[in-house]
Coordinates of C-alpha atoms (C1' of nucleotides) in Angstrom, one line a residue:
Chain A
X1 CA 71.0 98.9 104.8
X2 CA 73.6 100.6 103.2
X3 CA 72.1 98.5 100.0
X4 CA 68.7 98.3 101.0
X5 CA 68.8 102.7 100.8
X6 CA 71.0 102.5 97.3
X7 CA 68.1 101.1 95.8
X8 CA 65.4 102.6 97.8
X9 CA 67.5 106.8 96.5
X10 CA 67.8 105.1 92.4
X11 CA 64.2 103.9 92.8
X12 CA 62.7 108.0 93.8
X13 CA 64.6 108.5 90.9
X14 CA 63.7 106.6 87.5
X15 CA 59.9 107.2 89.6
X16 CA 60.1 110.9 89.9
X17 CA 62.2 112.6 87.3
X18 CA 63.1 108.9 85.6
X19 CA 66.8 108.7 85.0
X20 CA 68.9 106.1 86.1
X21 CA 71.1 107.0 88.2
X22 CA 74.2 105.6 89.9
X23 CA 73.7 106.5 93.2
X24 CA 76.9 106.5 96.1
X25 CA 76.1 106.6 100.0
X26 CA 78.5 108.1 101.6
X27 CA 78.9 109.0 105.5
X28 CA 79.0 112.5 106.9
X29 CA 79.3 113.5 109.9
X30 CA 77.7 112.9 112.0
X31 CA 75.5 115.8 113.0
X32 CA 74.2 116.3 109.5
X33 CA 72.9 112.2 109.8
X34 CA 74.2 109.2 108.8
X35 CA 73.5 108.9 105.2
X36 CA 74.8 111.3 102.8
X37 CA 74.0 111.2 98.9
X38 CA 74.7 114.4 96.0
X39 CA 72.7 112.9 93.9
X40 CA 70.4 116.0 93.1
X41 CA 73.9 118.0 92.1
X42 CA 73.9 115.4 89.6
X43 CA 70.3 115.8 88.7
X44 CA 70.5 119.2 89.4
X45 CA 72.7 119.5 86.4
X46 CA 71.7 116.4 83.8
X47 CA 67.7 117.6 84.2
X48 CA 68.5 121.6 85.0
X49 CA 66.6 122.5 87.1
X50 CA 67.3 123.5 91.0
X51 CA 68.9 120.7 92.9
X52 CA 67.4 121.7 95.9
X53 CA 64.5 121.2 94.3
X54 CA 65.1 118.5 93.3
X55 CA 66.3 116.6 96.8
X56 CA 62.6 118.2 98.5
X57 CA 61.0 115.8 95.9
X58 CA 63.4 113.0 96.7
X59 CA 63.1 113.7 100.1
X60 CA 59.4 113.3 100.6
X61 CA 59.4 110.4 97.9
X62 CA 62.1 108.7 100.7
X63 CA 60.9 109.5 104.1
X64 CA 57.1 107.4 102.7
X65 CA 58.8 104.6 102.0
X66 CA 62.1 104.2 104.0
X67 CA 59.4 104.8 107.7
X68 CA 60.2 102.0 108.9
X69 CA 64.2 102.6 108.5
X70 CA 64.2 106.0 107.8
X71 CA 63.9 108.5 110.7
X72 CA 64.6 111.7 109.1
X73 CA 65.8 112.9 105.1
X74 CA 67.1 116.4 104.2
X75 CA 68.0 119.0 102.1
X76 CA 71.4 121.0 103.2
X77 CA 73.6 122.6 101.0
X78 CA 73.6 123.5 97.9
X79 CA 71.8 119.6 97.5
X80 CA 73.1 116.7 100.4
X81 CA 71.2 114.7 101.3
X82 CA 70.9 113.6 104.6
X83 CA 69.4 110.1 105.5
X84 CA 69.5 109.6 109.8
X85 CA 68.4 106.4 109.8
X86 CA 65.7 104.7 113.3
X87 CA 67.6 103.8 116.2
X88 CA 66.2 100.1 115.5
X89 CA 67.7 99.6 112.0
X90 CA 71.0 101.1 114.2
X91 CA 70.5 98.3 115.4
X92 CA 70.5 95.6 113.2
X93 CA 73.2 97.0 111.7
X94 CA 75.3 97.8 114.5
X95 CA 75.0 93.5 115.4
X96 CA 75.8 92.5 112.9
X97 CA 78.2 93.8 111.0
X98 CA 81.5 91.7 112.3
X99 CA 79.5 88.6 110.6
X100 CA 77.8 90.6 107.4
X101 CA 81.3 90.7 105.5
X102 CA 80.3 91.9 101.3
X103 CA 80.9 88.4 100.2
X104 CA 81.8 90.3 96.5
X105 CA 85.0 87.4 96.1
X106 CA 82.1 84.7 95.9
X107 CA 82.9 81.7 93.9
X108 CA 85.6 83.6 92.9
X109 CA 89.1 80.7 92.5
X110 CA 92.2 84.3 93.1
X111 CA 95.9 83.9 93.2
X112 CA 97.8 86.0 95.0
X113 CA 101.2 85.5 94.7
X114 CA 103.9 87.9 96.9
X115 CA 106.9 88.0 99.3
X116 CA 108.9 86.4 97.4
X117 CA 112.3 85.5 98.3
X118 CA 115.1 84.1 96.2
X119 CA 116.9 81.0 97.6
X120 CA 120.6 81.7 98.6
X121 CA 119.5 85.1 100.1
X122 CA 118.9 86.3 103.5
X123 CA 115.6 87.9 103.7
X124 CA 115.0 91.0 104.5
X125 CA 113.0 93.7 106.3
X126 CA 111.3 94.6 102.1
X127 CA 110.2 90.3 102.7
X128 CA 108.5 90.9 105.5
X129 CA 106.8 93.7 104.5
X130 CA 105.2 92.7 101.3
X131 CA 104.7 89.1 103.7
X132 CA 102.5 91.0 106.1
X133 CA 100.5 93.1 103.7
X134 CA 100.4 90.4 101.2
X135 CA 98.8 88.5 103.7
X136 CA 96.5 91.1 104.7
X137 CA 95.5 91.7 101.0
X138 CA 95.0 87.6 100.9
X139 CA 92.6 87.4 104.0
X140 CA 90.5 90.8 103.2
X141 CA 89.9 88.4 99.7
X142 CA 89.0 85.2 102.1
X143 CA 86.9 86.9 103.5
X144 CA 85.2 88.1 100.7
X145 CA 84.4 84.0 100.1
X146 CA 87.2 83.7 97.9
X147 CA 89.0 81.0 97.3
X148 CA 92.5 81.9 97.9
X149 CA 95.6 79.7 96.9
X150 CA 98.9 82.3 98.9
X151 CA 101.7 80.8 95.7
X152 CA 105.5 82.3 96.3
X153 CA 108.1 82.5 93.8
X154 CA 111.3 83.1 94.3
X155 CA 114.9 82.4 92.6
X156 CA 116.7 79.3 92.7
X157 CA 118.3 79.6 89.3
X158 CA 119.8 83.0 88.2
X159 CA 123.4 85.1 88.1
X160 CA 122.7 85.6 92.3
X161 CA 123.0 81.7 92.7
X162 CA 125.9 81.7 90.1
X163 CA 128.1 84.3 92.1
X164 CA 127.1 82.1 95.5
X165 CA 127.9 79.7 94.0
X166 CA 130.9 80.8 93.1
X167 CA 132.0 81.8 95.8
X168 CA 131.0 79.0 98.7
X169 CA 133.3 76.4 95.8
X170 CA 136.0 79.1 97.2
X171 CA 135.2 79.5 100.6
X172 CA 135.2 75.0 101.1
X173 CA 138.1 75.3 98.7
X174 CA 136.5 73.5 96.0
X175 CA 134.1 71.6 95.7
X176 CA 133.6 69.6 98.2
X177 CA 130.1 69.0 99.6
X178 CA 131.1 67.1 103.1
X179 CA 132.7 69.8 104.6
X180 CA 129.8 71.6 104.1
X181 CA 128.7 69.6 107.7
X182 CA 130.7 72.0 109.2
X183 CA 128.4 74.7 109.0
X184 CA 126.0 75.1 112.8
X185 CA 122.2 73.9 111.8
X186 CA 121.2 77.7 112.7
X187 CA 124.3 79.6 110.7
X188 CA 123.9 78.1 107.1
X189 CA 121.7 81.0 106.0
X190 CA 124.1 83.6 107.1
X191 CA 126.7 81.9 106.2
X192 CA 124.9 80.8 101.7
X193 CA 123.7 85.2 102.5
X194 CA 128.0 85.6 102.8
X195 CA 128.6 83.6 100.6
X196 CA 126.6 85.7 97.8
X197 CA 128.2 89.2 99.2
X198 CA 130.6 87.8 98.7
X199 CA 130.7 86.5 95.7
X200 CA 128.6 89.3 93.7
X201 CA 131.8 92.0 94.8
X202 CA 133.5 89.3 93.4
X203 CA 131.7 89.8 89.6
X204 CA 132.0 93.3 90.8
X205 CA 135.8 94.1 91.1
X206 CA 137.3 91.5 88.6
X207 CA 136.6 90.8 85.5
X208 CA 137.9 87.4 85.1
X209 CA 135.8 86.5 87.7
X210 CA 133.0 87.6 86.2
X211 CA 134.2 84.5 83.4
X212 CA 133.8 81.8 85.7
X213 CA 130.8 83.4 87.8
X214 CA 129.0 83.0 83.8
X215 CA 131.0 79.8 83.7
X216 CA 129.3 77.9 87.2
X217 CA 126.5 79.7 86.8
X218 CA 125.9 78.2 83.2
X219 CA 127.3 74.0 85.1
X220 CA 124.3 75.3 87.9
X221 CA 121.6 75.2 85.3
X222 CA 123.0 72.0 84.2
X223 CA 122.7 70.1 87.2
X224 CA 118.8 71.4 87.9
X225 CA 118.5 70.2 84.1
X226 CA 119.4 66.6 84.7
X227 CA 118.4 66.9 88.1
X228 CA 121.5 66.1 89.2
X229 CA 121.7 65.3 92.8
X230 CA 125.3 62.9 92.5
X231 CA 127.5 65.3 91.4
X232 CA 129.6 67.9 94.1
X233 CA 128.1 70.5 92.7
X234 CA 125.1 69.5 92.5
X235 CA 125.3 67.6 96.4
X236 CA 126.7 71.1 96.7
X237 CA 123.5 73.2 95.0
X238 CA 121.2 71.0 96.1
X239 CA 122.1 70.6 99.6
X240 CA 122.1 74.6 100.2
X241 CA 118.7 75.3 98.3
X242 CA 117.3 73.5 100.9
X243 CA 118.9 75.0 103.8
X244 CA 117.2 78.6 102.3
X245 CA 113.7 76.9 102.0
X246 CA 113.7 75.2 105.3
X247 CA 115.4 78.5 106.9
X248 CA 112.0 80.0 104.7
X249 CA 109.1 78.4 106.8
X250 CA 110.5 78.5 109.4
X251 CA 110.9 82.4 108.7
X252 CA 107.0 82.1 108.1
X253 CA 106.0 80.1 110.6
X254 CA 107.0 82.9 113.1
X255 CA 105.3 85.4 111.6
X256 CA 101.8 83.2 110.4
X257 CA 102.0 83.4 107.3
X258 CA 101.8 79.9 105.4
X259 CA 102.0 79.1 101.1
X260 CA 100.9 76.7 99.4
X261 CA 102.3 75.8 97.0
X262 CA 106.3 78.0 95.6
X263 CA 107.0 78.2 92.0
X264 CA 111.0 78.2 91.7
X265 CA 112.7 79.3 88.2
X266 CA 114.4 76.3 87.5
X267 CA 111.0 75.4 86.6
X268 CA 109.4 78.2 85.7
X269 CA 112.3 78.7 83.7
X270 CA 112.3 76.2 80.6
X271 CA 108.5 76.8 80.9
X272 CA 109.3 79.9 80.4
X273 CA 111.4 78.9 77.2
X274 CA 109.1 76.7 76.0
X275 CA 106.0 79.9 76.0
X276 CA 108.4 83.2 74.5
X277 CA 109.7 80.0 71.9
X278 CA 106.5 79.5 70.5
X279 CA 105.8 82.3 70.5
X280 CA 109.1 83.6 68.9
X281 CA 107.7 82.1 66.2
X282 CA 104.2 83.4 66.1
X283 CA 106.3 87.2 66.1
X284 CA 104.8 88.3 69.7
X285 CA 109.2 88.0 70.7
X286 CA 112.3 88.8 68.7
X287 CA 115.5 88.3 68.2
X288 CA 117.5 91.0 68.9
X289 CA 121.8 91.1 69.3
X290 CA 121.5 86.9 70.4
X291 CA 118.6 87.2 73.0
X292 CA 115.3 87.2 72.3
X293 CA 112.8 90.6 74.0
X294 CA 109.3 91.7 73.6
X295 CA 109.9 95.3 72.8
X296 CA 106.8 98.0 74.4
X297 CA 107.4 100.6 72.6
X298 CA 104.9 100.8 69.6
X299 CA 103.0 100.4 73.9
X300 CA 104.7 103.0 75.4
X301 CA 107.1 100.6 77.5
X302 CA 110.4 99.6 76.8
X303 CA 112.2 96.6 75.1
X304 CA 113.8 94.1 77.8
X305 CA 115.5 90.8 76.7
X306 CA 113.9 87.2 77.6
X307 CA 116.1 84.8 76.5
X308 CA 119.5 86.2 77.0
X309 CA 122.2 85.3 74.2
X310 CA 123.5 82.3 75.9
X311 CA 119.7 81.0 75.7
X312 CA 119.1 81.1 79.4
X313 CA 115.9 82.3 80.3
X314 CA 115.9 85.9 81.9
X315 CA 113.7 86.2 84.6
X316 CA 112.0 88.0 82.6
X317 CA 111.2 84.7 80.9
X318 CA 110.4 83.1 84.1
X319 CA 107.7 84.8 84.9
X320 CA 105.9 84.5 81.7
X321 CA 106.5 81.2 83.1
X322 CA 105.2 81.7 86.9
X323 CA 101.6 82.9 84.8
X324 CA 101.0 80.2 82.9
X325 CA 101.6 77.5 84.8
X326 CA 99.6 79.6 87.7
X327 CA 97.0 79.7 84.7
X328 CA 96.8 76.0 83.8
X329 CA 96.8 74.4 87.2
X330 CA 94.1 77.5 88.9
X331 CA 92.7 78.5 86.2
X332 CA 91.8 82.0 88.4
X333 CA 89.6 84.7 87.8
X334 CA 91.8 86.4 89.2
X335 CA 96.2 87.1 89.6
X336 CA 97.1 89.5 92.2
X337 CA 100.9 90.0 92.3
X338 CA 101.8 92.4 95.4
X339 CA 105.9 93.3 94.7
X340 CA 107.7 96.3 95.4
X341 CA 106.7 99.4 92.9
X342 CA 111.4 99.2 91.7
X343 CA 109.3 96.3 90.0
X344 CA 105.8 98.5 88.6
X345 CA 107.6 98.7 84.5
X346 CA 109.8 95.3 84.4
X347 CA 106.2 93.7 84.7
X348 CA 104.1 96.1 83.0
X349 CA 106.5 94.9 79.6
X350 CA 106.3 91.5 80.7
X351 CA 102.5 92.2 81.3
X352 CA 101.9 93.0 77.6
X353 CA 103.4 90.8 76.0
X354 CA 101.3 87.8 77.5
X355 CA 99.1 90.0 76.6
X356 CA 99.2 89.6 73.1
X357 CA 99.1 85.8 72.9
X358 CA 97.0 85.4 76.6
X359 CA 94.6 87.9 76.0
X360 CA 92.3 86.5 79.2
X361 CA 95.3 85.9 81.3
X362 CA 96.3 89.6 81.9
X363 CA 93.6 90.6 81.8
X364 CA 92.2 89.4 84.6
X365 CA 96.6 89.9 86.5
X366 CA 97.0 92.6 88.5
X367 CA 99.9 94.0 89.4
X368 CA 100.3 95.2 93.2
X369 CA 103.0 97.4 94.1
X370 CA 104.8 99.1 97.6
X371 CA 107.2 101.1 98.5
X372 CA 110.9 100.0 100.7
X373 CA 111.0 100.0 104.9
X374 CA 112.6 102.7 106.0
X375 CA 114.1 102.3 109.2
X376 CA 113.6 105.3 111.7
X377 CA 117.0 106.4 113.5
X378 CA 119.6 105.5 111.7
X379 CA 119.2 101.8 111.1
X380 CA 120.2 102.2 107.6
X381 CA 119.2 99.3 104.1
X382 CA 121.4 99.2 101.3
X383 CA 121.1 96.3 99.7
X384 CA 125.0 94.9 97.4
X385 CA 127.0 95.0 99.6
X386 CA 125.9 93.0 102.6
X387 CA 125.0 96.0 105.1
X388 CA 121.0 94.8 104.6
X389 CA 117.9 94.9 107.8
X390 CA 116.9 91.1 107.7
X391 CA 113.6 90.6 108.6
X392 CA 114.8 88.7 112.2
X393 CA 116.2 91.9 112.8
X394 CA 113.3 93.9 112.7
X395 CA 111.3 91.2 114.2
X396 CA 113.8 91.5 117.1
X397 CA 113.9 95.4 116.9
X398 CA 110.2 95.6 118.1
X399 CA 110.2 92.4 121.2
X400 CA 113.3 94.4 122.1
X401 CA 110.9 97.4 122.6
X402 CA 108.1 96.0 124.1
X403 CA 110.5 95.0 126.5
X404 CA 111.9 98.2 127.6
X405 CA 107.9 99.3 126.6
X406 CA 107.0 97.4 129.8
X407 CA 105.0 94.7 127.9
X408 CA 107.5 91.2 127.6
X409 CA 105.3 90.2 124.8
X410 CA 106.1 88.0 121.6
X411 CA 103.0 87.6 119.9
X412 CA 102.4 92.1 120.8
X413 CA 105.5 92.8 119.0
X414 CA 105.0 90.9 116.6
X415 CA 100.9 92.5 115.4
X416 CA 102.5 95.6 116.3
X417 CA 105.0 95.1 113.3
X418 CA 101.7 93.6 111.5
X419 CA 99.9 96.9 112.1
X420 CA 103.5 99.5 111.4
X421 CA 103.8 98.4 107.8
X422 CA 99.8 98.1 107.2
X423 CA 98.3 101.2 108.0
X424 CA 100.3 103.0 105.6
X425 CA 98.4 103.2 102.0
X426 CA 100.0 100.9 99.9
X427 CA 102.6 102.4 97.2
X428 CA 104.3 104.7 98.4
X429 CA 107.7 104.0 101.0
X430 CA 106.8 103.5 104.8
X431 CA 108.9 104.5 107.3
X432 CA 109.0 101.8 110.4
X433 CA 109.5 103.2 114.1
X434 CA 110.0 99.9 115.7
X435 CA 109.3 102.7 119.3
X436 CA 106.4 104.3 117.3
X437 CA 105.2 100.8 116.8
X438 CA 105.4 98.7 120.1
X439 CA 103.5 102.1 121.3
X440 CA 100.3 101.5 124.1
X441 CA 99.3 104.5 122.6
X442 CA 98.0 106.7 119.6
X443 CA 97.9 104.2 116.6
X444 CA 99.9 101.1 117.6
X445 CA 99.0 97.8 117.0
X446 CA 98.7 96.8 120.2
X447 CA 96.0 99.3 122.2
X448 CA 93.8 98.0 119.4
X449 CA 95.4 94.6 120.6
X450 CA 94.7 96.6 124.6
X451 CA 90.9 98.1 123.4
X452 CA 90.4 94.8 122.5
X453 CA 91.6 93.3 125.5
X454 CA 89.8 95.9 127.3
X455 CA 86.3 95.2 126.9
X456 CA 86.8 91.5 126.2
X457 CA 87.8 91.7 130.8
X458 CA 84.2 94.3 130.7
X459 CA 81.2 91.5 129.5
X460 CA 83.8 89.0 131.7
X461 CA 82.5 90.9 134.4
X462 CA 79.0 90.8 134.3
X463 CA 76.8 88.3 135.5
X464 CA 73.8 88.9 133.4
X465 CA 72.7 86.6 130.7
X466 CA 73.3 87.8 127.4
X467 CA 72.6 91.1 126.4
X468 CA 69.1 92.7 125.6
X469 CA 69.8 95.5 122.7
X470 CA 67.8 94.1 119.9
X471 CA 66.5 95.2 116.5
X472 CA 63.7 97.9 118.3
X473 CA 65.7 99.3 121.5
X474 CA 65.3 103.0 121.5
X475 CA 69.1 104.5 122.0
X476 CA 70.8 107.2 124.2
X477 CA 73.3 109.7 122.4
X478 CA 77.0 108.0 123.6
X479 CA 75.1 104.7 122.9
X480 CA 73.8 105.6 119.3
X481 CA 77.1 107.5 118.1
X482 CA 78.8 103.6 118.6
X483 CA 76.8 101.6 117.2
X484 CA 76.9 104.1 114.3
X485 CA 80.8 103.0 113.4
X486 CA 80.8 99.3 114.4
X487 CA 78.0 99.5 111.8
X488 CA 80.7 100.8 109.0
X489 CA 82.7 97.7 109.2
X490 CA 81.5 96.4 107.0
X491 CA 81.2 99.6 104.1
X492 CA 85.3 99.5 105.0
X493 CA 85.2 95.6 104.6
X494 CA 84.0 96.6 101.2
X495 CA 86.3 98.8 100.4
X496 CA 89.5 97.5 101.8
X497 CA 88.6 94.4 99.6
X498 CA 87.1 96.2 96.5
X499 CA 91.2 98.3 96.2
X500 CA 93.2 96.0 98.2
X501 CA 94.1 98.9 100.0
X502 CA 94.3 97.1 104.1
X503 CA 95.1 99.8 105.5
X504 CA 91.5 101.2 105.8
X505 CA 91.7 98.9 107.3
X506 CA 93.4 99.8 109.6
X507 CA 91.9 103.2 110.1
X508 CA 88.8 102.2 110.9
X509 CA 89.7 99.8 113.3
X510 CA 91.7 103.2 115.7
X511 CA 88.9 105.5 114.8
X512 CA 86.0 102.3 116.3
X513 CA 89.1 102.6 119.4
X514 CA 87.9 105.8 120.3
X515 CA 84.3 105.8 119.5
X516 CA 84.1 103.5 122.7
X517 CA 86.7 105.2 124.3
X518 CA 84.7 107.8 124.5
X519 CA 81.6 105.7 125.6
X520 CA 83.2 104.5 127.5
X521 CA 84.0 107.7 128.9
X522 CA 81.3 109.1 130.1
X523 CA 78.9 105.8 130.3
X524 CA 78.1 103.2 133.0
X525 CA 78.2 99.7 131.2
X526 CA 78.2 97.4 134.4
X527 CA 75.8 97.8 137.2
X528 CA 74.7 100.3 135.4
X529 CA 70.6 100.6 134.3
X530 CA 71.2 100.5 130.5
X531 CA 73.7 97.8 131.6
X532 CA 71.4 94.8 129.2
X533 CA 71.8 96.9 126.8
X534 CA 75.2 98.0 126.7
X535 CA 76.8 94.8 126.8
X536 CA 75.7 94.1 123.4
X537 CA 76.8 97.2 122.6
X538 CA 80.4 96.1 124.3
X539 CA 80.6 92.6 122.8
X540 CA 79.1 94.0 119.1
X541 CA 82.2 96.4 119.8
X542 CA 85.1 93.6 120.8
X543 CA 83.5 91.4 118.2
X544 CA 84.7 93.3 115.8
X545 CA 87.4 94.9 117.2
X546 CA 88.8 91.4 117.1
X547 CA 87.8 89.8 113.4
X548 CA 89.2 93.1 111.7
X549 CA 92.1 91.8 113.8
X550 CA 92.3 88.9 112.5
X551 CA 92.0 89.8 108.6
X552 CA 95.3 92.1 109.5
X553 CA 96.3 88.9 111.3
X554 CA 96.8 90.0 113.8
X555 CA 95.9 88.3 117.2
X556 CA 93.3 90.0 119.5
X557 CA 94.3 88.5 122.5
X558 CA 91.7 88.3 125.9
X559 CA 94.1 89.8 127.9
X560 CA 97.3 91.5 127.8
Chain B
rG1 C1' 117.1 112.3 78.6
rC2 C1' 112.4 109.3 78.4
rC3 C1' 109.4 107.4 81.6
rC4 C1' 106.7 105.6 86.0
rG5 C1' 105.6 106.7 91.1
rU6 C1' 106.2 110.3 94.7
rG7 C1' 105.5 115.7 97.4
rU8 C1' 98.7 117.4 103.5
rA9 C1' 100.7 120.3 110.4
rG10 C1' 107.3 120.1 113.6
rC11 C1' 107.5 113.5 113.1
rU12 C1' 104.2 109.4 110.9
rC13 C1' 100.6 109.6 107.7
rA14 C1' 94.5 109.5 107.0
rG15 C1' 91.4 112.1 103.5
rU16 C1' 92.9 111.1 96.4
rG17 C1' 85.3 115.4 93.4
rG18 C1' 81.4 117.5 98.0
rA19 C1' 79.1 120.8 102.7
rU20 C1' 81.8 124.2 107.6
rU21 C1' 87.1 125.5 110.9
rA22 C1' 91.7 119.9 105.1
rG23 C1' 92.1 115.4 109.8
rA24 C1' 94.3 111.5 113.0
rG25 C1' 98.7 109.6 116.3
rC26 C1' 103.4 111.1 118.3
rG27 C1' 105.6 115.5 120.2
rU28 C1' 104.3 121.3 122.5
rC29 C1' 100.2 123.3 126.0
rU30 C1' 96.3 123.3 129.3
rG31 C1' 92.0 121.1 131.6
rC32 C1' 90.0 116.0 134.1
rC33 C1' 91.7 112.7 137.9
rU34 C1' 92.9 107.0 138.3
rU35 C1' 88.1 104.8 136.5
rC36 C1' 84.0 99.3 134.8
rG37 C1' 91.6 97.9 132.9
rG38 C1' 92.9 106.4 132.6
rA39 C1' 97.2 102.2 127.7
rG40 C1' 92.0 107.2 129.0
rC41 C1' 88.2 111.6 127.6
rA42 C1' 87.9 117.1 126.7
rG43 C1' 90.7 122.0 125.4
rA44 C1' 95.0 124.4 122.9
rA45 C1' 99.3 126.0 119.6
rA46 C1' 100.7 124.7 114.2
rG47 C1' 99.2 122.7 107.3
rU48 C1' 99.6 129.5 102.0
rC49 C1' 97.1 120.3 101.2
rG50 C1' 105.6 121.1 96.4
rU51 C1' 105.2 126.2 92.9
rA52 C1' 102.8 128.5 88.6
rG53 C1' 97.8 127.8 86.2
rG54 C1' 93.3 125.6 83.9
rU55 C1' 89.0 122.6 84.6
rU56 C1' 84.1 122.8 87.5
rC57 C1' 78.6 124.8 90.9
rG58 C1' 82.8 122.9 94.1
rA59 C1' 89.5 121.3 93.9
rA60 C1' 94.2 118.4 98.5
rU61 C1' 91.9 115.2 94.8
rC62 C1' 91.4 115.8 87.5
rC63 C1' 94.1 118.3 83.2
rU64 C1' 98.8 121.5 81.6
rA65 C1' 103.2 122.4 82.7
rC66 C1' 107.2 123.1 86.2
rC67 C1' 110.7 122.5 91.1
rA68 C1' 111.5 118.8 94.2
rC69 C1' 112.9 113.1 95.3
rG70 C1' 112.5 108.2 94.8
rG71 C1' 112.5 104.2 91.0
rG72 C1' 112.3 102.3 86.1
rC73 C1' 115.2 102.4 80.9
rA74 C1' 118.0 95.2 77.1
rC75 C1' 121.2 89.9 78.4
rC76 C1' 120.8 91.3 87.6
rA77 C1' 116.5 90.3 90.0

RNA sequence: GCCCGUGUAGCUCAGUGGAUUAGAGCGUCUGCCUUCGGAGCAGAAAGUCGUAGGUUCGAAUCCUACCACGGGCACCA
């Protein structure tokens, strides 16, 4: 409907004034109409005419052309055009809302990389956030017709592994892989994470430790390069690495995430080194103090090291390797990388360097960044010393709060966390408050889930077969309002997908639930003379809520 | 120091060029009154949209400067 209107308005401008203009249709306050446009204002400037007069001629034209779908076109204020749909057109739009999602990624291949945990380390609240948001974005693109490959990247080699392995060897009093058997399966992740903290502290506290850790770090690279599963260090490394992956898998299963591919740095590193060395010869990268760097200054960026003076790839080269591998494996139309915004300027340098030798790859790459998770009410997150909030701590806090709030329901508690994470616009830090997130009142996940369950229970009550709401129906005021809101869904979906901003879905679902409650307060459904029509409304409403929650990765229960 | 980001009611956030009274939720206060699941509805109080300039017919939204907070700035990830 919006598309047809846009075309009609553009056509009218062409016909009457012989100009091509970009038409933007917005959703004004309901009192003004269903759609509005400011073309007349734009044209007024362009043509040097009075915008109101332009508006009047456009309105007249549209009234003639769109008599079937438009009941009113008026000029308001300085020259806004307000367009009101007929009940019939509105009904058609509303009924199709939950199934007519603009296919703006049709036939497109998209690689979505997010979550990115490091092996040997614990998953913290930030991983949970990025995973939830990344899933929602991937869901949006998929629903818009795209083929999405969800991939994960993580550090299974690098200094943090050196630190951890050093501490593991110290804890086991030598390179004794057989002693790993004494660590209970359910505490492996915590055990390794404790070693990482010890290793990090040792590295910072004493220079002699630094040499030892650098040495073991280099040996780990050798273990990986040789695919050495036999030496004591090799056995320690591969066993612990597998523990990490098992732990990640269990966590992702718990939150409903799934990645089709995992790129470990040990794989992308050598690819990156190869590429960086090739491009070193071509002058993209250059040597500096024994390291290989990319100088970003000509582009307003800064210089970063890609291969260090020991000849080992840094994160930069590993990311270059990752980009090349994704490109070769998927030939994507678009690659989306979602990380914490601390990486924003770092990533700019990496992508700028790639742009020098693979411009089409760089052009198709979007780095999307989000803020950090701050916990309301005292739970603090600080890295380094190990007093971080783990991802599971957040889930447990939500679950505990949900029990306190009176519903003992794990899926609802998970939905509450997801909703709380997604509802704010991506970019700034978010404050997570477990109590608020599970609240049954206000803008929360459980509120929307409840709204859905309530609508389904109404539908379950009727003995009528099907609804008579269809194109051609005439509507009462309250019905019209609700239907208008339902009909906005495809537009909100398109906006969220185009901008890669899933929070628009949250905002909309909440407004939709409010619109329904307003309707429901005043209008009876079951045993009302208009029951047959209103059932169609409730159905469309419930389906839209369900679809929206699905995009957010949140279950829409029929009962709560 | 340079670069990037953020700054909207007591708190948590929408709104990122349009129309009046800048919107929600929580919290505070007042009604409805327990309904087809009230986990609701209606209303009130609460904002110099960080500050000061500028562009525009029109600015929370764009530009400039400044302030505050966060982040980044070579061999960590």
